[in-house]
Coordinates of C-alpha atoms and ligand atoms in Angstrom, one line a residue:
X3 CA 12.2 -46.3 -54.7
X4 CA 14.1 -49.4 -53.7
X5 CA 13.6 -52.4 -56.0
X6 CA 15.9 -54.9 -54.2
X7 CA 17.4 -55.9 -57.6
X8 CA 20.8 -55.9 -59.2
X9 CA 21.6 -53.5 -62.0
X10 CA 23.1 -55.6 -64.7
X11 CA 24.0 -53.7 -67.9
X12 CA 20.9 -51.5 -67.8
X13 CA 18.4 -54.2 -66.6
X14 CA 17.1 -54.4 -63.1
X15 CA 17.4 -58.2 -62.3
X16 CA 15.8 -60.1 -59.4
X17 CA 17.4 -63.3 -58.1
X18 CA 16.1 -66.6 -57.0
X19 CA 17.2 -65.9 -53.4
X20 CA 17.1 -62.9 -51.2
X21 CA 18.9 -61.5 -48.1
X22 CA 17.6 -59.0 -45.6
X23 CA 19.4 -55.8 -44.8
X24 CA 20.3 -55.2 -41.1
X25 CA 19.7 -51.5 -40.6
X26 CA 20.7 -49.7 -37.4
X27 CA 17.2 -48.3 -37.4
X28 CA 14.2 -48.2 -39.7
X29 CA 12.8 -50.8 -42.1
X30 CA 14.4 -54.0 -43.1
X31 CA 14.5 -54.6 -46.9
X32 CA 15.0 -57.6 -49.0
X33 CA 17.7 -57.7 -51.7
X34 CA 18.5 -60.2 -54.4
X35 CA 21.4 -62.5 -53.7
X36 CA 24.1 -62.2 -56.4
X37 CA 25.5 -65.3 -58.1
X38 CA 28.4 -66.1 -60.3
X39 CA 26.0 -66.2 -63.3
X40 CA 25.0 -62.5 -62.6
X41 CA 28.8 -61.7 -62.4
X42 CA 29.4 -63.4 -65.8
X43 CA 26.6 -61.4 -67.5
X44 CA 27.7 -58.1 -66.1
X45 CA 31.4 -58.6 -66.9
X46 CA 30.7 -59.7 -70.5
X47 CA 28.6 -56.6 -71.0
X48 CA 31.4 -54.6 -69.5
X49 CA 33.8 -56.1 -72.0
X50 CA 31.5 -55.3 -74.9
X51 CA 31.0 -51.7 -73.6
X52 CA 34.8 -51.3 -73.4
X53 CA 35.1 -51.3 -77.3
X54 CA 33.2 -48.1 -77.4
X55 CA 33.7 -46.6 -73.9
X56 CA 37.5 -47.3 -73.9
X57 CA 37.8 -45.3 -77.1
X58 CA 35.4 -42.5 -76.1
X59 CA 36.5 -38.9 -75.9
X60 CA 37.6 -37.3 -72.7
X61 CA 34.7 -34.8 -73.1
X62 CA 32.2 -37.7 -73.3
X63 CA 33.5 -39.3 -70.2
X64 CA 33.6 -36.0 -68.4
X65 CA 29.9 -35.5 -69.3
X66 CA 29.2 -38.9 -67.8
X67 CA 30.9 -38.1 -64.5
X68 CA 29.2 -34.8 -64.2
X69 CA 25.8 -36.4 -65.0
X70 CA 26.3 -39.0 -62.3
X71 CA 27.1 -36.3 -59.8
X72 CA 23.9 -34.4 -60.9
X73 CA 21.8 -37.6 -60.5
X74 CA 23.3 -38.4 -57.1
X75 CA 22.4 -34.9 -56.0
X76 CA 18.9 -35.2 -57.3
X77 CA 18.4 -38.3 -55.1
X78 CA 20.1 -36.6 -52.1
X79 CA 17.3 -36.9 -49.6
X80 CA 16.5 -40.5 -50.6
X81 CA 20.2 -41.4 -50.2
X82 CA 20.5 -39.8 -46.8
X83 CA 17.4 -41.5 -45.6
X84 CA 18.3 -45.0 -46.5
X85 CA 22.1 -44.4 -45.7
X86 CA 21.4 -43.2 -42.2
X87 CA 19.0 -46.1 -41.6
X88 CA 21.5 -48.8 -42.9
X89 CA 24.7 -47.5 -41.4
X90 CA 23.6 -45.6 -38.3
X91 CA 25.8 -42.7 -39.4
X92 CA 24.3 -39.2 -38.6
X93 CA 22.6 -37.2 -41.4
X94 CA 25.2 -34.4 -41.4
X95 CA 28.0 -37.0 -41.9
X96 CA 26.2 -38.6 -44.9
X97 CA 25.4 -35.3 -46.4
X98 CA 29.1 -34.3 -46.1
X99 CA 30.1 -37.6 -47.7
X100 CA 27.6 -37.1 -50.6
X101 CA 29.2 -33.7 -51.3
X102 CA 32.7 -35.4 -51.2
X103 CA 31.4 -38.1 -53.6
X104 CA 29.9 -35.7 -56.2
X105 CA 32.9 -33.4 -55.8
X106 CA 35.2 -36.3 -56.6
X107 CA 33.3 -37.2 -59.7
X108 CA 33.4 -33.6 -60.9
X109 CA 37.1 -33.3 -60.0
X110 CA 37.8 -36.4 -62.2
X111 CA 35.8 -34.7 -65.0
X112 CA 38.0 -31.6 -65.0
X113 CA 41.1 -33.7 -64.5
X114 CA 40.7 -35.8 -67.6
X115 CA 39.7 -32.7 -69.7
X116 CA 43.1 -31.2 -69.0
X117 CA 44.7 -34.3 -70.4
X118 CA 47.9 -34.3 -68.3
X119 CA 47.1 -37.8 -66.9
X120 CA 47.8 -39.3 -70.3
X121 CA 51.5 -38.5 -69.8
X122 CA 52.0 -38.2 -73.6
X123 CA 55.6 -38.5 -74.7
X124 CA 57.3 -38.3 -78.2
X125 CA 60.8 -39.3 -79.2
X126 CA 61.1 -38.1 -82.7
X127 CA 62.7 -40.4 -85.3
X128 CA 66.5 -40.0 -85.9
X129 CA 66.8 -41.6 -89.3
X130 CA 70.5 -40.5 -89.7
X131 CA 71.7 -41.8 -86.2
X132 CA 74.7 -44.1 -86.4
X133 CA 75.2 -47.0 -86.0
X134 CA 71.4 -47.4 -86.0
X135 CA 68.6 -45.0 -86.8
X136 CA 66.0 -44.3 -84.1
X137 CA 62.3 -45.0 -84.9
X138 CA 59.6 -42.5 -84.1
X139 CA 58.2 -43.4 -80.6
X140 CA 55.2 -42.1 -78.9
X141 CA 53.7 -43.2 -75.6
X142 CA 50.4 -42.6 -74.0
X143 CA 48.4 -44.1 -71.1
X144 CA 45.5 -46.2 -72.2
X145 CA 42.5 -47.7 -70.2
X146 CA 43.0 -51.3 -69.2
X147 CA 39.4 -52.8 -69.6
X148 CA 36.6 -53.8 -67.2
X149 CA 37.4 -53.1 -63.5
X150 CA 35.8 -54.7 -60.4
X151 CA 35.0 -52.4 -57.5
X152 CA 34.4 -53.4 -53.8
X153 CA 33.5 -50.6 -51.4
X154 CA 33.9 -50.4 -47.6
X155 CA 31.2 -50.3 -44.9
X156 CA 32.4 -47.1 -43.4
X157 CA 32.1 -44.9 -46.4
X158 CA 28.8 -45.9 -48.0
X159 CA 29.1 -43.2 -50.6
X160 CA 32.7 -41.9 -51.1
X161 CA 34.4 -45.4 -51.0
X162 CA 31.5 -47.4 -52.4
X163 CA 29.2 -47.7 -55.5
X164 CA 30.1 -44.4 -57.2
X165 CA 33.0 -43.6 -55.0
X166 CA 36.6 -42.9 -55.7
X167 CA 37.4 -46.2 -57.4
X168 CA 34.4 -46.1 -59.7
X169 CA 35.0 -42.4 -60.6
X170 CA 38.7 -43.0 -61.4
X171 CA 37.9 -46.2 -63.5
X172 CA 35.2 -44.4 -65.5
X173 CA 37.4 -41.4 -65.9
X174 CA 40.1 -43.6 -67.4
X175 CA 37.6 -45.3 -69.8
X176 CA 37.1 -48.6 -67.9
X177 CA 33.6 -50.0 -67.5
X178 CA 32.9 -51.0 -63.8
X179 CA 31.2 -53.9 -62.1
X180 CA 30.5 -53.1 -58.5
X181 CA 30.1 -55.8 -55.8
X182 CA 27.5 -54.2 -53.5
X183 CA 28.4 -54.0 -49.8
X184 CA 26.0 -56.1 -47.6
X185 CA 26.1 -53.4 -44.9
X186 CA 24.4 -50.8 -47.2
X187 CA 22.7 -52.5 -50.1
X188 CA 19.9 -49.9 -50.3
X189 CA 22.3 -47.0 -50.4
X190 CA 24.2 -48.8 -53.1
X191 CA 21.0 -49.4 -55.1
X192 CA 19.9 -45.8 -55.1
X193 CA 23.4 -44.7 -56.2
X194 CA 23.2 -47.3 -58.9
X195 CA 19.9 -45.8 -60.0
X196 CA 21.7 -42.4 -60.3
X197 CA 24.4 -44.0 -62.6
X198 CA 21.9 -45.8 -64.7
X199 CA 19.9 -42.5 -65.2
X200 CA 23.1 -40.7 -66.3
X201 CA 24.0 -43.4 -68.8
X202 CA 20.4 -43.4 -70.2
X203 CA 20.4 -39.6 -70.4
X204 CA 23.6 -39.6 -72.4
X205 CA 22.7 -42.7 -74.5
X206 CA 25.8 -44.5 -73.5
X207 CA 26.4 -48.3 -73.5
X208 CA 24.6 -49.9 -70.5
X209 CA 27.5 -52.3 -69.9
X210 CA 29.6 -49.4 -68.6
X211 CA 28.2 -49.9 -65.1
X212 CA 26.6 -52.8 -63.2
X213 CA 25.9 -53.3 -59.5
X214 CA 25.6 -56.8 -58.2
X215 CA 24.4 -57.2 -54.6
X216 CA 26.2 -59.6 -52.4
X217 CA 24.6 -61.8 -49.9
X218 CA 27.1 -64.6 -50.4
X219 CA 30.9 -64.5 -50.7
X220 CA 31.0 -66.3 -54.0
X221 CA 29.9 -63.2 -55.9
X222 CA 33.1 -61.3 -54.9
X223 CA 35.2 -64.3 -55.5
X224 CA 33.9 -65.1 -59.0
X225 CA 34.1 -61.4 -59.9
X226 CA 37.9 -61.1 -59.2
X227 CA 38.4 -64.5 -60.9
X228 CA 36.5 -63.6 -64.1
X229 CA 38.9 -63.8 -67.0
X230 CA 37.6 -60.5 -68.5
X231 CA 38.2 -58.4 -65.4
X232 CA 41.5 -56.6 -65.7
X233 CA 41.9 -54.9 -62.2
X234 CA 40.2 -54.7 -58.9
X235 CA 39.8 -51.7 -56.7
X236 CA 39.0 -52.8 -53.1
X237 CA 38.5 -50.9 -49.8
X238 CA 38.0 -52.9 -46.7
X239 CA 39.5 -55.2 -44.1
X240 CA 43.0 -56.8 -44.2
X241 CA 41.5 -60.2 -44.1
X242 CA 39.0 -59.7 -46.9
X243 CA 41.4 -57.8 -49.0
X244 CA 44.1 -60.4 -48.6
X245 CA 41.8 -63.3 -49.5
X246 CA 40.8 -61.5 -52.7
X247 CA 44.3 -60.4 -53.5
X248 CA 45.4 -64.0 -53.3
X249 CA 42.7 -65.1 -55.7
X250 CA 43.9 -62.4 -58.2
X251 CA 47.4 -63.6 -57.9
X252 CA 46.4 -67.2 -58.5
X253 CA 44.5 -66.6 -61.7
X254 CA 45.9 -68.1 -64.9
X255 CA 46.3 -64.4 -65.9
X256 CA 47.1 -62.6 -62.7
X257 CA 45.7 -59.0 -62.4
X258 CA 46.5 -56.0 -60.2
X259 CA 44.5 -55.9 -57.0
X260 CA 44.5 -52.4 -55.6
X261 CA 43.5 -53.0 -52.0
X262 CA 43.1 -50.2 -49.5
X263 CA 43.2 -51.9 -46.1
X264 CA 43.6 -51.2 -42.4
X265 CA 46.1 -49.0 -40.6
X266 CA 46.9 -47.9 -37.0
X267 CA 48.2 -44.5 -38.1
X268 CA 50.7 -43.8 -35.3
X269 CA 51.5 -40.3 -34.0
X270 CA 54.9 -39.5 -32.7
X271 CA 54.8 -36.8 -30.0
X272 CA 58.1 -34.9 -29.7
X273 CA 59.2 -33.5 -26.3
X274 CA 59.0 -29.7 -27.0
X275 CA 55.6 -30.0 -28.6
X276 CA 54.4 -32.1 -25.6
X277 CA 55.8 -29.5 -23.1
X278 CA 54.2 -26.6 -25.0
X279 CA 50.8 -28.1 -25.8
X280 CA 50.4 -31.6 -24.7
X281 CA 46.9 -31.0 -23.4
X282 CA 45.7 -29.6 -26.6
X283 CA 47.3 -32.5 -28.6
X284 CA 45.5 -34.9 -26.2
X285 CA 42.1 -33.2 -26.8
X286 CA 42.6 -33.2 -30.5
X287 CA 43.6 -36.8 -30.5
X288 CA 40.5 -37.8 -28.5
X289 CA 38.3 -36.0 -31.1
X290 CA 40.0 -37.6 -34.0
X291 CA 40.0 -41.1 -32.4
X292 CA 36.3 -41.0 -31.6
X293 CA 35.0 -39.2 -34.6
X294 CA 32.4 -41.5 -36.4
X295 CA 32.8 -44.1 -33.6
X296 CA 36.5 -44.4 -34.7
X297 CA 35.4 -46.1 -37.9
X298 CA 38.0 -44.5 -40.2
X299 CA 40.9 -46.2 -41.8
X300 CA 43.0 -43.1 -40.9
X301 CA 42.0 -43.3 -37.2
X302 CA 45.1 -42.4 -35.2
X303 CA 45.1 -45.5 -32.9
X304 CA 48.6 -45.1 -31.4
X305 CA 50.4 -42.2 -29.7
X306 CA 54.1 -42.6 -29.1
X307 CA 55.5 -40.4 -26.4
X308 CA 58.8 -40.2 -24.4
X309 CA 58.4 -40.8 -20.6
X310 CA 58.4 -37.6 -18.6
X311 CA 56.2 -35.6 -16.2
X312 CA 54.7 -34.0 -19.4
X313 CA 53.9 -37.5 -20.7
X314 CA 51.9 -38.1 -17.5
X315 CA 50.0 -34.9 -18.1
X316 CA 49.3 -36.0 -21.6
X317 CA 48.0 -39.4 -20.5
X318 CA 45.8 -37.6 -17.9
X319 CA 44.5 -35.2 -20.4
X320 CA 43.7 -37.9 -23.0
X321 CA 41.9 -39.9 -20.4
X322 CA 39.9 -36.9 -19.3
X323 CA 39.0 -36.0 -22.9
X324 CA 37.9 -39.6 -23.8
X325 CA 35.9 -40.3 -20.6
X326 CA 32.8 -38.3 -21.3
X327 CA 32.4 -39.6 -24.9
X328 CA 29.2 -41.6 -25.0
X329 CA 28.2 -44.7 -27.0
X330 CA 28.0 -44.4 -30.7
X331 CA 26.3 -46.8 -33.1
X332 CA 28.6 -48.8 -35.2
X333 CA 28.1 -49.7 -38.9
X334 CA 27.2 -53.4 -38.3
X335 CA 26.7 -55.9 -35.5
X336 CA 29.8 -57.7 -36.8
X337 CA 32.0 -54.6 -36.7
X338 CA 30.8 -54.0 -33.1
X339 CA 31.6 -57.5 -32.1
X340 CA 35.0 -57.3 -33.8
X341 CA 35.7 -54.0 -31.9
X342 CA 35.1 -55.7 -28.5
X343 CA 37.2 -58.7 -29.6
X344 CA 40.0 -56.3 -30.6
X345 CA 39.7 -54.7 -27.2
X346 CA 40.1 -58.1 -25.5
X347 CA 43.1 -58.9 -27.6
X348 CA 44.9 -55.7 -26.5
X349 CA 43.8 -56.1 -22.9
X350 CA 45.3 -59.7 -22.9
X351 CA 48.8 -58.5 -23.6
X352 CA 51.0 -58.9 -20.5
X353 CA 51.8 -55.7 -18.7
X354 CA 49.3 -53.5 -20.6
X355 CA 47.7 -50.8 -18.5
X356 CA 44.0 -50.1 -18.9
X357 CA 43.5 -46.3 -18.6
X358 CA 39.9 -46.1 -19.6
X359 CA 37.4 -48.9 -19.4
X360 CA 33.9 -48.5 -20.5
X361 CA 31.0 -50.8 -21.2
X362 CA 29.3 -51.1 -24.5
X363 CA 27.1 -53.7 -26.0
X364 CA 24.9 -54.5 -29.0
X365 CA 25.9 -52.3 -32.0
X366 CA 27.5 -49.6 -29.8
X367 CA 31.0 -48.5 -29.2
X368 CA 32.5 -46.4 -26.4
X369 CA 36.2 -45.5 -26.3
X370 CA 38.9 -47.6 -24.7
X371 CA 42.4 -46.3 -23.8
X372 CA 45.5 -48.4 -23.0
X373 CA 49.1 -47.6 -22.2
X374 CA 52.2 -49.8 -22.7
X375 CA 55.9 -49.3 -22.7
X376 CA 58.2 -49.2 -25.7
X377 CA 59.7 -52.5 -24.8
X378 CA 56.2 -54.2 -24.6
X379 CA 55.3 -52.7 -27.9
X380 CA 58.4 -54.1 -29.5
X381 CA 57.8 -57.5 -28.0
X382 CA 54.1 -57.8 -29.0
X383 CA 53.4 -57.5 -32.6
X384 CA 49.7 -57.9 -31.9
X385 CA 49.6 -54.3 -30.6
X386 CA 50.3 -53.1 -34.1
X387 CA 47.1 -54.6 -35.5
X388 CA 44.2 -52.4 -36.3
X389 CA 41.3 -52.4 -33.9
X390 CA 38.5 -50.8 -36.0
X391 CA 36.8 -48.4 -33.6
X392 CA 37.7 -45.7 -30.9
X393 CA 40.5 -47.6 -29.2
X394 CA 43.6 -45.7 -28.4
X395 CA 47.0 -47.0 -27.2
X396 CA 49.7 -44.8 -25.7
X397 CA 53.3 -46.2 -26.1
X398 CA 55.6 -44.7 -23.5
X399 CA 59.1 -45.0 -24.7
X400 CA 62.2 -44.5 -22.5
X401 CA 64.0 -42.1 -24.8
X402 CA 64.3 -41.0 -28.4
X403 CA 66.3 -44.0 -29.4
X404 CA 63.5 -46.2 -28.3
X405 CA 61.0 -44.0 -30.3
X406 CA 63.1 -44.6 -33.4
X407 CA 63.0 -48.3 -32.7
X408 CA 59.2 -48.2 -32.4
X409 CA 59.1 -46.3 -35.7
X410 CA 61.3 -48.8 -37.4
X411 CA 59.2 -51.7 -36.2
X412 CA 56.1 -50.4 -37.9
X413 CA 54.3 -52.2 -40.7
X414 CA 53.0 -50.2 -43.6
X415 CA 50.7 -47.4 -42.7
X416 CA 48.3 -45.1 -44.5
X417 CA 49.6 -42.2 -42.3
X418 CA 52.2 -41.3 -39.7
X419 CA 52.0 -38.1 -37.8
X420 CA 54.6 -35.9 -36.1
X421 CA 53.7 -33.4 -33.4
X422 CA 56.7 -31.1 -33.1
X423 CA 57.8 -27.6 -32.2
X424 CA 60.8 -25.7 -33.5
X425 CA 63.0 -27.2 -30.7
X426 CA 62.1 -30.7 -32.0
X427 CA 63.5 -30.2 -35.5
X428 CA 66.5 -32.5 -35.1
X429 CA 64.4 -35.4 -33.8
X430 CA 61.8 -34.8 -36.5
X431 CA 64.6 -34.9 -39.2
X432 CA 65.8 -38.2 -37.8
X433 CA 62.3 -39.7 -37.8
X434 CA 61.4 -38.5 -41.4
X435 CA 63.4 -41.1 -43.5
X436 CA 61.8 -43.9 -41.4
X437 CA 58.3 -42.5 -41.5
X438 CA 58.5 -41.9 -45.2
X439 CA 59.3 -45.5 -45.8
X440 CA 56.4 -46.6 -43.7
X441 CA 53.5 -44.4 -44.7
X442 CA 51.7 -43.0 -47.8
X443 CA 51.2 -39.6 -46.1
X444 CA 53.2 -38.0 -43.4
X445 CA 51.6 -35.2 -41.4
X446 CA 52.9 -32.5 -39.1
X447 CA 50.9 -31.1 -36.2
X448 CA 47.5 -32.3 -37.3
X449 CA 45.3 -35.4 -37.2
X450 CA 45.1 -37.9 -40.0
X451 CA 41.3 -38.3 -40.2
X452 CA 39.8 -36.2 -43.0
X453 CA 41.5 -37.0 -46.3
X454 CA 41.5 -34.2 -48.8
X455 CA 40.5 -35.2 -52.4
X456 CA 43.2 -33.4 -54.3
X457 CA 46.0 -33.8 -56.9
X458 CA 48.8 -34.3 -54.3
X459 CA 46.8 -36.7 -52.0
X460 CA 48.3 -40.2 -51.4
X461 CA 45.9 -42.5 -49.7
X462 CA 47.8 -45.8 -49.7
X463 CA 51.1 -47.0 -48.4
X464 CA 53.3 -50.1 -48.0
X465 CA 51.5 -53.4 -47.1
X466 CA 49.3 -54.0 -45.1
X467 CA 48.0 -50.3 -45.5
X468 CA 47.5 -51.2 -49.2
X469 CA 48.4 -54.1 -51.4
X470 CA 50.1 -51.9 -53.9
X471 CA 52.4 -49.2 -52.5
X472 CA 52.7 -47.4 -55.8
X473 CA 49.1 -46.4 -55.8
X474 CA 46.7 -44.1 -54.1
X475 CA 42.8 -44.6 -53.9
X476 CA 42.1 -40.9 -53.2
X477 CA 42.9 -37.9 -55.5
X478 CA 43.5 -37.6 -59.2
X479 CA 46.6 -39.7 -59.1
X480 CA 44.3 -42.7 -58.4
X481 CA 43.4 -42.8 -62.1
X482 CA 46.8 -44.3 -62.8
X483 CA 45.6 -47.7 -61.4
X484 CA 43.4 -48.2 -64.3
X485 CA 45.7 -47.2 -67.1
X486 CA 48.7 -48.8 -68.8
X487 CA 51.3 -47.2 -71.0
X488 CA 51.3 -48.2 -74.7
X489 CA 54.2 -47.3 -77.0
X490 CA 53.5 -46.6 -80.7
X491 CA 56.4 -47.1 -83.0
X492 CA 56.5 -45.5 -86.4
X493 CA 52.7 -45.3 -86.3
X494 CA 51.0 -43.3 -89.1
X495 CA 49.1 -40.3 -87.6
X496 CA 45.8 -41.7 -88.8
X497 CA 46.2 -44.8 -86.7
X498 CA 47.1 -43.1 -83.5
X499 CA 44.6 -42.6 -80.7
X500 CA 42.7 -39.3 -81.1
X501 CA 44.2 -38.1 -77.7
X502 CA 47.5 -37.5 -79.6
X503 CA 46.0 -34.9 -81.7
Ligands
NAP6 P1 35.3 -56.0 -45.4 O1 34.6 -56.7 -44.4 O2 36.7 -56.5 -45.9 O3 34.3 -55.8 -46.7 C1 34.7 -55.1 -47.8 C2 34.1 -55.9 -49.0 O4 34.8 -57.1 -49.3 C3 32.6 -56.3 -48.9 O5 31.9 -56.2 -50.1 C4 32.7 -57.8 -48.4 O6 31.6 -58.5 -48.8 C5 33.9 -58.2 -49.3 N1 34.6 -59.3 -48.7 C6 35.3 -59.4 -47.5 N2 35.9 -60.5 -47.4 C7 35.6 -61.3 -48.4 C8 36.0 -62.6 -48.9 N3 36.7 -63.4 -48.1 N4 35.6 -63.0 -50.0 C9 34.8 -62.2 -50.8 N5 34.4 -61.0 -50.5 C10 34.8 -60.5 -49.3 O7 35.6 -54.5 -44.8 P2 34.6 -53.4 -44.2 O8 34.2 -54.0 -42.9 O9 33.5 -53.1 -45.1 O10 35.4 -52.1 -44.0 C11 36.1 -51.8 -42.8 C12 37.7 -52.0 -43.0 O11 38.0 -51.2 -44.2 C13 38.6 -51.4 -41.9 O12 39.6 -52.3 -41.7 C14 39.0 -50.1 -42.4 O13 40.3 -49.7 -41.9 C15 39.1 -50.4 -43.9 N6 39.1 -49.2 -44.7 C16 40.2 -48.9 -45.4 C17 40.2 -47.7 -46.2 C18 41.4 -47.4 -47.0 O14 41.3 -46.5 -47.8 N7 42.6 -47.9 -46.8 C19 39.0 -47.0 -46.2 C20 37.9 -47.3 -45.5 C21 38.0 -48.5 -44.8 P3 30.3 -58.6 -47.8 O15 29.5 -57.4 -48.3 O16 29.7 -59.9 -48.1 O17 30.8 -58.4 -46.4

């Protein structure tokens, strides 16, 4: 049952003002507007909770993560009902995302139980070393303190209230204060109820988790500026992420801001692969581009191809595959408007060719397809900006040298993809050092949508794909964002953290 309230350190708190949800279909609900005062209460409780939670055993935290997963599953039908209503995403998609969310929580439980993430090191004392003896040195990763989490509209479960950032922070031993997303406040609340139930069941400190609904931008701003917050996990737009990142950097005590932002995820189509299976690549691209109305940060918006008759066939096949795709509901009215504005921005570039025009209005999206030359791409930086939605751009380069120039001109990306056959190996090898510098994940012969939650996954990349290229927000490595190394010199065993034993 929805209450419309914030969860602040175990208490369900109403506000003086409310805002209304804007569901794609179904009932409108009212939610309390968050304030800086709510933020202050939640963060102070998180800091208090850190003194026990930050020193809890890995087994205790694993039990919490598993219990949250169980409680989310127990509310599965309720979450799907409110989630589909608020976001317009289909049931099957939300059910899949719920599985990913609970799987992620359980993966972190087993990951911390293994203990490798602590990266324990020991340099034994060398008392007889000349000219100076070496002290006994031990190192271990320790949790950093209260963490703020901002989810994105397009993953109301897996990148939201109890999504990857929250799971990683809790696994590390960091209490979490979530700023609820205004596009899915009800979904956020039900998930918060699940976390609250898990904490109650295990008798853990209620300050470990709070959810403050938004409604006004000052909630998020005061959260990242709160002196007791030690890091921020953010998934969302470049504009929003940059604004909050700058606030973090301007604090008297600057803190790390782990922003996962937008990307155009270019694909490089090499000649032999295009010859052998250009049509199949075009069909696969159309599927990946339009999946979920193109509302994925890994959506492959750009295909770079060398001019040839096979390139003409690829263009034709892509247009044919995209033409029958009907209108899909977008996550919010604002995102639908931004999609159309993005389309106008691309269409306004001199010399651009419009291959597929379609009409969409209200909260709907239909695909758009454009083509340009390598030269126009290199002259128009605007073409490299993300259009969030099912918009594709084919960049026809004159030769492989120009393809290399396009690759070198890219800003940071979450992913870059190569489509290649055995005869393309030399070109592939030439591109690899460039793509590796540009992206967090480089794929061969696939499509970047669908991010595996695993030990080797990197979901990040150089700016503007993320604000911190050393980090990932998906997979077990993401726990490193909420840890810092501490060295213990000549420390008696009784004073060392239990994890050394
Ligand atoms: P968004 O508009 O940036 O919102 C994300 C969160 O930040 C919301 O809670 C929002 O508050 C808050 N926010 C935004 N601007 C703010 C500001 N100036 N001050 C304070 N708070 C602010 O992003 P979105 O529309 O939810 O998500 C779509 C974007 O996310 C796309 O660009 C997509 O590519 C990207 N994305 C990236 C990844 C990744 O892993 N890299 C994954 C998924 C999505 P409100 O609730 O008030 O709007």
